mmCIF file of C-alpha atoms and ligand atoms in Angstrom:
data_model
loop_
_atom_site.group_PDB
_atom_site.id
_atom_site.type_symbol
_atom_site.label_atom_id
_atom_site.label_comp_id
_atom_site.label_asym_id
_atom_site.label_seq_id
_atom_site.Cartn_x
_atom_site.Cartn_y
_atom_site.Cartn_z
ATOM 1 C CA MET G 1 -7.272 5.208 9.989
ATOM 2 C CA LYS G 2 -7.394 1.434 9.732
ATOM 3 C CA PHE G 3 -5.467 -0.832 7.145
ATOM 4 C CA ASP G 4 -5.675 -4.538 6.613
ATOM 5 C CA ILE G 5 -3.435 -6.246 4.296
ATOM 6 C CA VAL G 6 -3.695 -9.671 2.958
ATOM 7 C CA THR G 7 -0.415 -11.503 1.876
ATOM 8 C CA ILE G 8 1.480 -14.583 1.592
ATOM 9 C CA PHE G 9 4.628 -12.351 2.670
ATOM 10 C CA PRO G 10 3.646 -10.826 6.013
ATOM 11 C CA ARG G 11 7.300 -10.254 6.975
ATOM 12 C CA MET G 12 7.603 -8.110 4.164
ATOM 13 C CA PHE G 13 5.839 -5.523 6.049
ATOM 14 C CA GLU G 14 7.747 -5.638 9.351
ATOM 15 C CA ALA G 15 10.662 -3.195 8.819
ATOM 16 C CA PRO G 16 8.430 -0.583 6.432
ATOM 17 C CA LEU G 17 5.773 -0.417 9.150
ATOM 18 C CA GLY G 18 8.164 -0.435 12.048
ATOM 19 C CA GLU G 19 10.014 2.644 11.115
ATOM 20 C CA GLY G 20 9.554 6.171 10.292
ATOM 21 C CA VAL G 21 6.184 8.233 9.963
ATOM 22 C CA VAL G 22 3.830 5.150 9.718
ATOM 23 C CA ALA G 23 5.429 3.640 12.795
ATOM 24 C CA ARG G 24 4.916 6.889 14.726
ATOM 25 C CA GLY G 25 1.264 6.985 13.567
ATOM 26 C CA ILE G 26 0.759 3.642 14.966
ATOM 27 C CA GLU G 27 2.468 4.331 18.065
ATOM 28 C CA ALA G 28 0.459 7.562 18.495
ATOM 29 C CA GLY G 29 -2.658 5.153 18.077
ATOM 30 C CA VAL G 30 -4.003 7.003 15.090
ATOM 31 C CA VAL G 31 -3.037 4.446 12.289
ATOM 32 C CA ASP G 32 -3.875 0.772 12.943
ATOM 33 C CA VAL G 33 -2.280 -1.667 10.446
ATOM 34 C CA ALA G 34 -3.073 -5.472 10.360
ATOM 35 C CA VAL G 35 -1.167 -7.795 8.342
ATOM 36 C CA HIS G 36 -2.907 -11.153 7.588
ATOM 37 C CA ASP G 37 -1.241 -14.397 6.165
ATOM 38 C CA LEU G 38 -3.241 -15.550 3.369
ATOM 39 C CA ARG G 39 -2.096 -19.176 4.044
ATOM 40 C CA GLU G 40 -4.100 -18.846 7.526
ATOM 41 C CA PHE G 41 -7.345 -18.859 5.329
ATOM 42 C CA THR G 42 -6.447 -22.219 3.507
ATOM 43 C CA THR G 43 -8.296 -25.279 4.540
ATOM 44 C CA ASP G 44 -5.924 -27.903 3.209
ATOM 45 C CA ARG G 45 -2.991 -29.606 4.616
ATOM 46 C CA HIS G 46 -0.616 -27.995 2.658
ATOM 47 C CA ARG G 47 -2.089 -24.353 2.970
ATOM 48 C CA VAL G 48 -1.929 -24.146 -0.957
ATOM 49 C CA VAL G 49 -2.804 -20.637 -2.199
ATOM 50 C CA ASP G 50 -2.182 -21.121 -6.047
ATOM 51 C CA ASP G 51 -3.350 -23.364 -8.880
ATOM 52 C CA VAL G 52 -2.778 -23.997 -12.595
ATOM 53 C CA PRO G 53 -4.547 -21.541 -15.070
ATOM 54 C CA TYR G 54 -7.825 -22.472 -16.609
ATOM 55 C CA GLY G 55 -7.102 -22.377 -20.493
ATOM 56 C CA GLY G 56 -3.436 -23.100 -19.964
ATOM 57 C CA GLY G 57 -0.407 -20.998 -20.153
ATOM 58 C CA PRO G 58 2.463 -20.354 -17.982
ATOM 59 C CA GLY G 59 2.511 -19.797 -14.379
ATOM 60 C CA MET G 60 0.207 -20.020 -11.637
ATOM 61 C CA VAL G 61 -2.979 -18.141 -10.527
ATOM 62 C CA MET G 62 -3.872 -17.376 -6.890
ATOM 63 C CA LYS G 63 -7.049 -19.363 -5.620
ATOM 64 C CA PRO G 64 -10.033 -17.197 -4.782
ATOM 65 C CA GLU G 65 -11.209 -18.876 -1.529
ATOM 66 C CA PRO G 66 -8.350 -17.953 0.688
ATOM 67 C CA PHE G 67 -8.956 -14.246 -0.173
ATOM 68 C CA VAL G 68 -12.630 -14.529 0.341
ATOM 69 C CA ARG G 69 -12.186 -16.139 3.748
ATOM 70 C CA ALA G 70 -9.558 -13.588 4.826
ATOM 71 C CA VAL G 71 -11.884 -10.614 3.852
ATOM 72 C CA ASP G 72 -14.876 -12.114 5.626
ATOM 73 C CA HIS G 73 -12.480 -12.823 8.782
ATOM 74 C CA ILE G 74 -11.661 -8.995 8.610
ATOM 75 C CA ARG G 75 -15.244 -8.113 8.270
ATOM 76 C CA ALA G 76 -16.136 -10.098 11.352
ATOM 77 C CA THR G 77 -13.334 -9.128 13.376
ATOM 78 C CA ARG G 78 -12.220 -5.403 12.368
ATOM 79 C CA GLY G 79 -15.567 -4.065 10.973
ATOM 80 C CA GLU G 80 -16.975 -3.385 7.633
ATOM 81 C CA PRO G 81 -14.138 -1.798 5.263
ATOM 82 C CA ALA G 82 -14.944 1.217 3.164
ATOM 83 C CA ALA G 83 -12.910 0.014 0.373
ATOM 84 C CA VAL G 84 -11.299 -3.405 -0.673
ATOM 85 C CA VAL G 85 -8.124 -2.230 -3.028
ATOM 86 C CA LEU G 86 -6.683 -5.024 -5.267
ATOM 87 C CA THR G 87 -3.328 -4.308 -6.078
ATOM 88 C CA SER G 88 -2.634 -5.127 -9.715
ATOM 89 C CA PRO G 89 -0.631 -4.058 -12.911
ATOM 90 C CA GLN G 90 -4.279 -3.887 -14.583
ATOM 91 C CA GLY G 91 -5.307 -1.214 -12.042
ATOM 92 C CA ARG G 92 -5.700 2.575 -12.546
ATOM 93 C CA ARG G 93 -2.464 4.378 -11.807
ATOM 94 C CA LEU G 94 -2.454 5.627 -8.245
ATOM 95 C CA MET G 95 -2.570 9.401 -7.891
ATOM 96 C CA GLN G 96 -2.285 11.877 -4.876
ATOM 97 C CA ALA G 97 -5.980 12.462 -5.563
ATOM 98 C CA ASP G 98 -6.571 8.876 -4.946
ATOM 99 C CA VAL G 99 -4.447 8.891 -1.776
ATOM 100 C CA GLU G 100 -6.509 11.855 -0.349
ATOM 101 C CA ARG G 101 -9.689 10.189 -1.190
ATOM 102 C CA LEU G 102 -8.813 6.934 0.428
ATOM 103 C CA ALA G 103 -7.231 8.940 3.598
ATOM 104 C CA GLY G 104 -11.081 10.161 4.039
ATOM 105 C CA LEU G 105 -12.313 6.367 3.904
ATOM 106 C CA GLY G 106 -11.138 5.272 7.465
ATOM 107 C CA HIS G 107 -10.903 1.659 6.925
ATOM 108 C CA LEU G 108 -9.144 -0.098 3.838
ATOM 109 C CA VAL G 109 -8.420 -3.733 3.057
ATOM 110 C CA VAL G 110 -5.488 -4.099 0.465
ATOM 111 C CA LEU G 111 -5.198 -7.655 -1.271
ATOM 112 C CA CYS G 112 -1.591 -8.484 -2.508
ATOM 113 C CA GLY G 113 -1.261 -10.648 -5.671
ATOM 114 C CA ARG G 114 1.715 -12.983 -6.252
ATOM 115 C CA TYR G 115 2.426 -15.322 -9.412
ATOM 116 C CA GLU G 116 0.245 -14.337 -12.697
ATOM 117 C CA GLY G 117 -2.380 -12.719 -10.520
ATOM 118 C CA ILE G 118 -5.449 -13.452 -8.582
ATOM 119 C CA ASP G 119 -8.461 -15.444 -9.812
ATOM 120 C CA ASP G 120 -10.536 -12.708 -11.597
ATOM 121 C CA ARG G 121 -13.582 -13.339 -9.593
ATOM 122 C CA VAL G 122 -11.742 -11.675 -6.490
ATOM 123 C CA ARG G 123 -11.685 -8.534 -8.505
ATOM 124 C CA GLU G 124 -15.346 -8.819 -9.716
ATOM 125 C CA HIS G 125 -16.902 -9.759 -6.439
ATOM 126 C CA VAL G 126 -14.590 -8.744 -3.440
ATOM 127 C CA ALA G 127 -12.661 -5.966 -4.452
ATOM 128 C CA THR G 128 -14.235 -2.132 -4.855
ATOM 129 C CA GLU G 129 -11.186 -0.984 -6.893
ATOM 130 C CA GLU G 130 -8.062 -2.018 -8.486
ATOM 131 C CA ILE G 131 -4.722 -0.081 -8.220
ATOM 132 C CA SER G 132 -1.484 -0.033 -10.011
ATOM 133 C CA ILE G 133 1.454 2.239 -8.678
ATOM 134 C CA GLY G 134 3.258 2.630 -12.014
ATOM 135 C CA ASP G 135 4.268 1.499 -15.453
ATOM 136 C CA TYR G 136 6.893 -1.107 -14.471
ATOM 137 C CA VAL G 137 6.834 -4.708 -13.406
ATOM 138 C CA LEU G 138 6.750 -5.670 -9.800
ATOM 139 C CA SER G 139 7.058 -9.306 -8.392
ATOM 140 C CA GLY G 140 3.904 -8.939 -6.421
ATOM 141 C CA GLY G 141 1.486 -6.351 -4.830
ATOM 142 C CA GLU G 142 3.133 -6.231 -1.635
ATOM 143 C CA LEU G 143 5.418 -3.282 -2.225
ATOM 144 C CA ALA G 144 2.616 -1.551 -4.005
ATOM 145 C CA ALA G 145 0.466 -2.122 -0.870
ATOM 146 C CA LEU G 146 3.338 -0.453 1.399
ATOM 147 C CA VAL G 147 3.253 2.472 -0.962
ATOM 148 C CA ILE G 148 -0.345 3.066 -0.559
ATOM 149 C CA VAL G 149 -0.311 2.550 3.285
ATOM 150 C CA ASP G 150 2.743 4.962 3.465
ATOM 151 C CA ALA G 151 1.018 7.601 1.094
ATOM 152 C CA VAL G 152 -2.429 7.660 2.887
ATOM 153 C CA ALA G 153 -1.047 7.126 6.586
ATOM 154 C CA ARG G 154 0.861 10.410 6.100
ATOM 155 C CA LEU G 155 -2.277 12.310 5.461
ATOM 156 C CA VAL G 156 -3.758 11.261 8.878
ATOM 157 C CA PRO G 157 -3.961 14.075 11.358
ATOM 158 C CA GLY G 158 -1.131 13.440 13.870
ATOM 159 C CA VAL G 159 0.995 11.308 11.811
ATOM 160 C CA VAL G 160 3.338 13.903 10.413
ATOM 161 C CA GLY G 161 4.524 15.835 13.399
ATOM 162 C CA ASP G 162 5.298 18.991 11.718
ATOM 163 C CA THR G 163 2.154 19.466 9.687
ATOM 164 C CA ARG G 164 3.647 22.570 7.629
ATOM 165 C CA SER G 165 5.237 20.256 4.976
ATOM 166 C CA VAL G 166 1.975 18.322 4.260
ATOM 167 C CA GLU G 167 0.117 21.696 4.282
ATOM 168 C CA ALA G 168 2.786 23.241 1.865
ATOM 169 C CA GLU G 169 1.886 20.231 -0.642
ATOM 170 C CA SER G 170 -1.427 22.047 -1.178
ATOM 171 C CA PHE G 171 0.098 25.369 -2.031
ATOM 172 C CA THR G 172 2.521 23.777 -4.784
ATOM 173 C CA ARG G 173 -0.406 23.365 -7.090
ATOM 174 C CA GLY G 174 0.792 20.471 -9.035
ATOM 175 C CA LEU G 175 4.489 21.862 -9.265
ATOM 176 C CA LEU G 176 7.606 20.178 -8.394
ATOM 177 C CA ASP G 177 9.323 21.147 -5.324
ATOM 178 C CA TYR G 178 12.253 23.822 -5.195
ATOM 179 C CA PRO G 179 15.785 22.942 -4.336
ATOM 180 C CA HIS G 180 16.758 22.740 -0.723
ATOM 181 C CA PHE G 181 20.237 23.532 0.918
ATOM 182 C CA THR G 182 21.450 23.496 4.544
ATOM 183 C CA ARG G 183 24.820 24.371 6.001
ATOM 184 C CA PRO G 184 27.593 24.669 5.301
ATOM 185 C CA ALA G 185 27.111 27.733 2.838
ATOM 186 C CA ALA G 186 30.297 26.457 0.544
ATOM 187 C CA PHE G 187 31.349 22.667 0.721
ATOM 188 C CA GLN G 188 34.163 21.592 -1.436
ATOM 189 C CA GLY G 189 33.719 24.673 -3.484
ATOM 190 C CA TRP G 190 29.969 24.090 -4.150
ATOM 191 C CA ALA G 191 28.038 27.070 -3.086
ATOM 192 C CA VAL G 192 24.625 27.622 -1.744
ATOM 193 C CA PRO G 193 22.807 30.031 -4.162
ATOM 194 C CA GLU G 194 23.512 33.465 -2.795
ATOM 195 C CA VAL G 195 19.989 34.699 -2.980
ATOM 196 C CA LEU G 196 19.080 32.136 -0.015
ATOM 197 C CA LEU G 197 21.864 33.736 2.135
ATOM 198 C CA SER G 198 20.385 37.138 1.574
ATOM 199 C CA GLY G 199 17.869 37.454 3.958
ATOM 200 C CA HIS G 200 15.283 39.200 1.378
ATOM 201 C CA HIS G 201 12.160 36.954 1.733
ATOM 202 C CA GLY G 202 10.654 38.545 -1.377
ATOM 203 C CA GLU G 203 13.411 37.442 -3.394
ATOM 204 C CA ILE G 204 13.910 33.913 -1.946
ATOM 205 C CA GLU G 205 9.967 33.305 -2.403
ATOM 206 C CA ARG G 206 10.334 34.456 -6.117
ATOM 207 C CA TRP G 207 13.662 32.405 -6.930
ATOM 208 C CA ARG G 208 11.991 29.377 -5.418
ATOM 209 C CA ARG G 209 8.820 29.598 -7.151
ATOM 210 C CA ARG G 210 10.829 30.205 -10.498
ATOM 211 C CA GLU G 211 13.052 27.197 -9.707
ATOM 212 C CA ALA G 212 9.759 25.123 -9.053
ATOM 213 C CA VAL G 213 8.641 26.145 -12.426
ATOM 214 C CA ARG G 214 11.951 25.448 -14.162
ATOM 215 C CA ARG G 215 12.498 22.074 -12.771
ATOM 216 C CA THR G 216 8.845 21.137 -13.696
ATOM 217 C CA LEU G 217 9.343 22.227 -17.214
ATOM 218 C CA ALA G 218 12.467 20.456 -17.448
ATOM 219 C CA HIS G 219 11.689 17.182 -15.678
ATOM 220 C CA ARG G 220 7.889 16.799 -15.976
ATOM 221 C CA PRO G 221 6.260 18.893 -18.844
ATOM 222 C CA ASP G 222 3.127 16.716 -18.325
ATOM 223 C CA LEU G 223 2.641 18.133 -14.900
ATOM 224 C CA VAL G 224 2.796 21.815 -16.155
ATOM 225 C CA ASP G 225 -0.057 20.989 -18.478
ATOM 226 C CA VAL G 226 -2.099 20.207 -15.529
ATOM 227 C CA ALA G 227 -0.694 22.522 -12.770
ATOM 228 C CA ARG G 228 -2.719 25.536 -11.891
ATOM 229 C CA LEU G 229 -0.046 28.333 -12.253
ATOM 230 C CA ASP G 230 -0.833 31.763 -10.918
ATOM 231 C CA PRO G 231 -0.071 34.891 -12.900
ATOM 232 C CA VAL G 232 3.422 35.174 -11.641
ATOM 233 C CA GLU G 233 4.196 31.547 -12.185
ATOM 234 C CA ARG G 234 2.718 31.813 -15.694
ATOM 235 C CA ALA G 235 5.087 34.742 -16.583
ATOM 236 C CA MET G 236 7.913 32.654 -15.258
ATOM 237 C CA TYR G 237 6.987 29.733 -17.354
ATOM 238 C CA ASP G 238 6.485 31.985 -20.559
ATOM 239 C CA GLU G 239 10.062 33.493 -20.062
ATOM 240 C CA LEU G 240 11.667 29.884 -19.304
ATOM 241 C CA LYS G 241 10.007 28.274 -22.343
ATOM 242 C CA GLU G 242 10.925 31.460 -24.642
ATOM 243 C CA ARG G 243 14.680 31.039 -23.459
ATOM 244 C CA ALA G 244 14.445 27.294 -24.125
ATOM 245 C CA THR G 245 13.092 27.331 -27.583
ATOM 246 C CA SER G 246 14.756 30.585 -28.862
ATOM 247 C CA VAL G 247 17.810 30.244 -31.111
ATOM 248 C CA ALA G 248 20.942 30.678 -29.096
ATOM 249 C CA PRO G 249 22.169 34.237 -29.912
ATOM 250 C CA LYS G 250 25.320 35.030 -31.302
ATOM 251 C CA HIS G 251 28.479 35.365 -29.177
ATOM 252 C CA GLU G 252 28.610 39.174 -29.028
ATOM 253 C CA GLY G 253 24.951 39.473 -28.072
ATOM 254 C CA ALA G 254 24.983 36.630 -25.475
ATOM 255 C CA GLY G 255 25.485 39.083 -22.527
ATOM 256 C CA ALA G 256 26.113 38.018 -18.949
ATOM 257 C CA PRO G 257 25.786 34.274 -17.763
ATOM 258 C CA ILE G 258 22.074 33.925 -16.012
ATOM 259 C CA GLU G 259 22.731 33.452 -12.296
ATOM 260 C CA GLY G 260 21.708 29.972 -11.245
ATOM 261 C CA ALA G 261 21.012 28.595 -14.624
ATOM 262 C CA ASP G 262 24.299 26.425 -14.629
ATOM 263 C CA HIS G 263 23.121 24.816 -11.219
ATOM 264 C CA GLU G 264 21.225 21.834 -12.556
ATOM 265 C CA ARG G 265 22.126 19.264 -15.007
ATOM 266 C CA ASP G 266 19.064 19.066 -17.299
HETATM 267 C C1 LIG W 1 5.918 -11.259 -15.507
HETATM 268 C C2 LIG W 1 4.170 -11.577 -15.451
HETATM 269 N N1 LIG W 1 3.250 -10.762 -16.438
HETATM 270 C C3 LIG W 1 3.172 -11.386 -17.424
HETATM 271 C C4 LIG W 1 2.583 -10.734 -18.626
HETATM 272 C C5 LIG W 1 2.344 -10.036 -15.679
HETATM 273 C C6 LIG W 1 2.387 -9.635 -14.281
HETATM 274 C C7 LIG W 1 1.793 -10.367 -13.198
HETATM 275 C C8 LIG W 1 2.058 -10.079 -12.017
HETATM 276 C C9 LIG W 1 3.323 -8.807 -14.017
HETATM 277 C C10 LIG W 1 3.348 -8.123 -12.695
HETATM 278 C C11 LIG W 1 2.830 -8.872 -11.414
HETATM 279 C C12 LIG W 1 3.033 -8.452 -10.369
HETATM 280 N N2 LIG W 1 2.754 -7.084 -9.961
HETATM 281 C C13 LIG W 1 1.947 -6.745 -9.048
HETATM 282 O O1 LIG W 1 1.064 -7.521 -8.483
HETATM 283 C C14 LIG W 1 1.698 -5.359 -9.038
HETATM 284 C C15 LIG W 1 2.184 -4.253 -9.708
HETATM 285 C C16 LIG W 1 3.097 -4.036 -10.757
HETATM 286 O O2 LIG W 1 3.735 -4.870 -11.088
HETATM 287 N N3 LIG W 1 3.356 -2.619 -11.069
HETATM 288 C C17 LIG W 1 2.733 -1.703 -10.517
HETATM 289 N N4 LIG W 1 1.770 -1.826 -9.796
HETATM 290 C C18 LIG W 1 1.320 -3.018 -9.281
HETATM 291 S S1 LIG W 1 0.499 -3.473 -8.195
HETATM 292 C C19 LIG W 1 0.651 -4.763 -8.021
#
């Protein structure tokens, strides 16, 4: 998988690409990331990359020519990319489905904007897609580019050493993960849920699925709407939903506390 990033801040990429899963992919030779300094593609003495907006208004706009020259350079030296991604707050929100599609493309160029944005002719004539990473304001496209590279690179075969966790993602069918614990079994009076120490693999499996459904319902009800629940998870969901919406029973009918129900602050 080949990535080419175009930015005025190439040093922002050094530490993130030099550590962790992406660095391992680069070392293993299955990921290749080239970071290009946009100023290298200017032609004036002062290496200017921005200018005042036509029509007036605050701030500066990135000039189109350095981006066009950078992408032409990439085409000539690195080959024809399958996609040219423009990072922008106006883009479609990045989803795991996009990440999977991009991972199948083999060669991506990512253009990072700064200031008020990039001259729109770059989006129209150079970019093949425009991507945002979420509904909050960043100061530029570099962190978005790093998010895209990280999410895509970890799907490249050979990047994540133990492939079981990547494979497990396809079995969650859109639910959040279940809670994880490791030793010690008790720490400062904080106990690991008993069921996980029981060795009953069937019960553990059922507890984890129920916790995944419960957390998704509590934190991301929007995901439950699109999650593909199997009949067991559907039953867990109906039961949790019933409990959440029913009127609290009077004291004498309350019964025993539910195991694990007090574990998380929702
Ligand atoms: C404060 C400037 N805003 C005026 C209405 C517009 C604006 C311009 C440029 C807001 C943010 C940015 C810089 N952001 C990105 O380049 C960016 C981004 C983001 O801010 N959020 C989520 N995804 C992305 S991808 C690129």
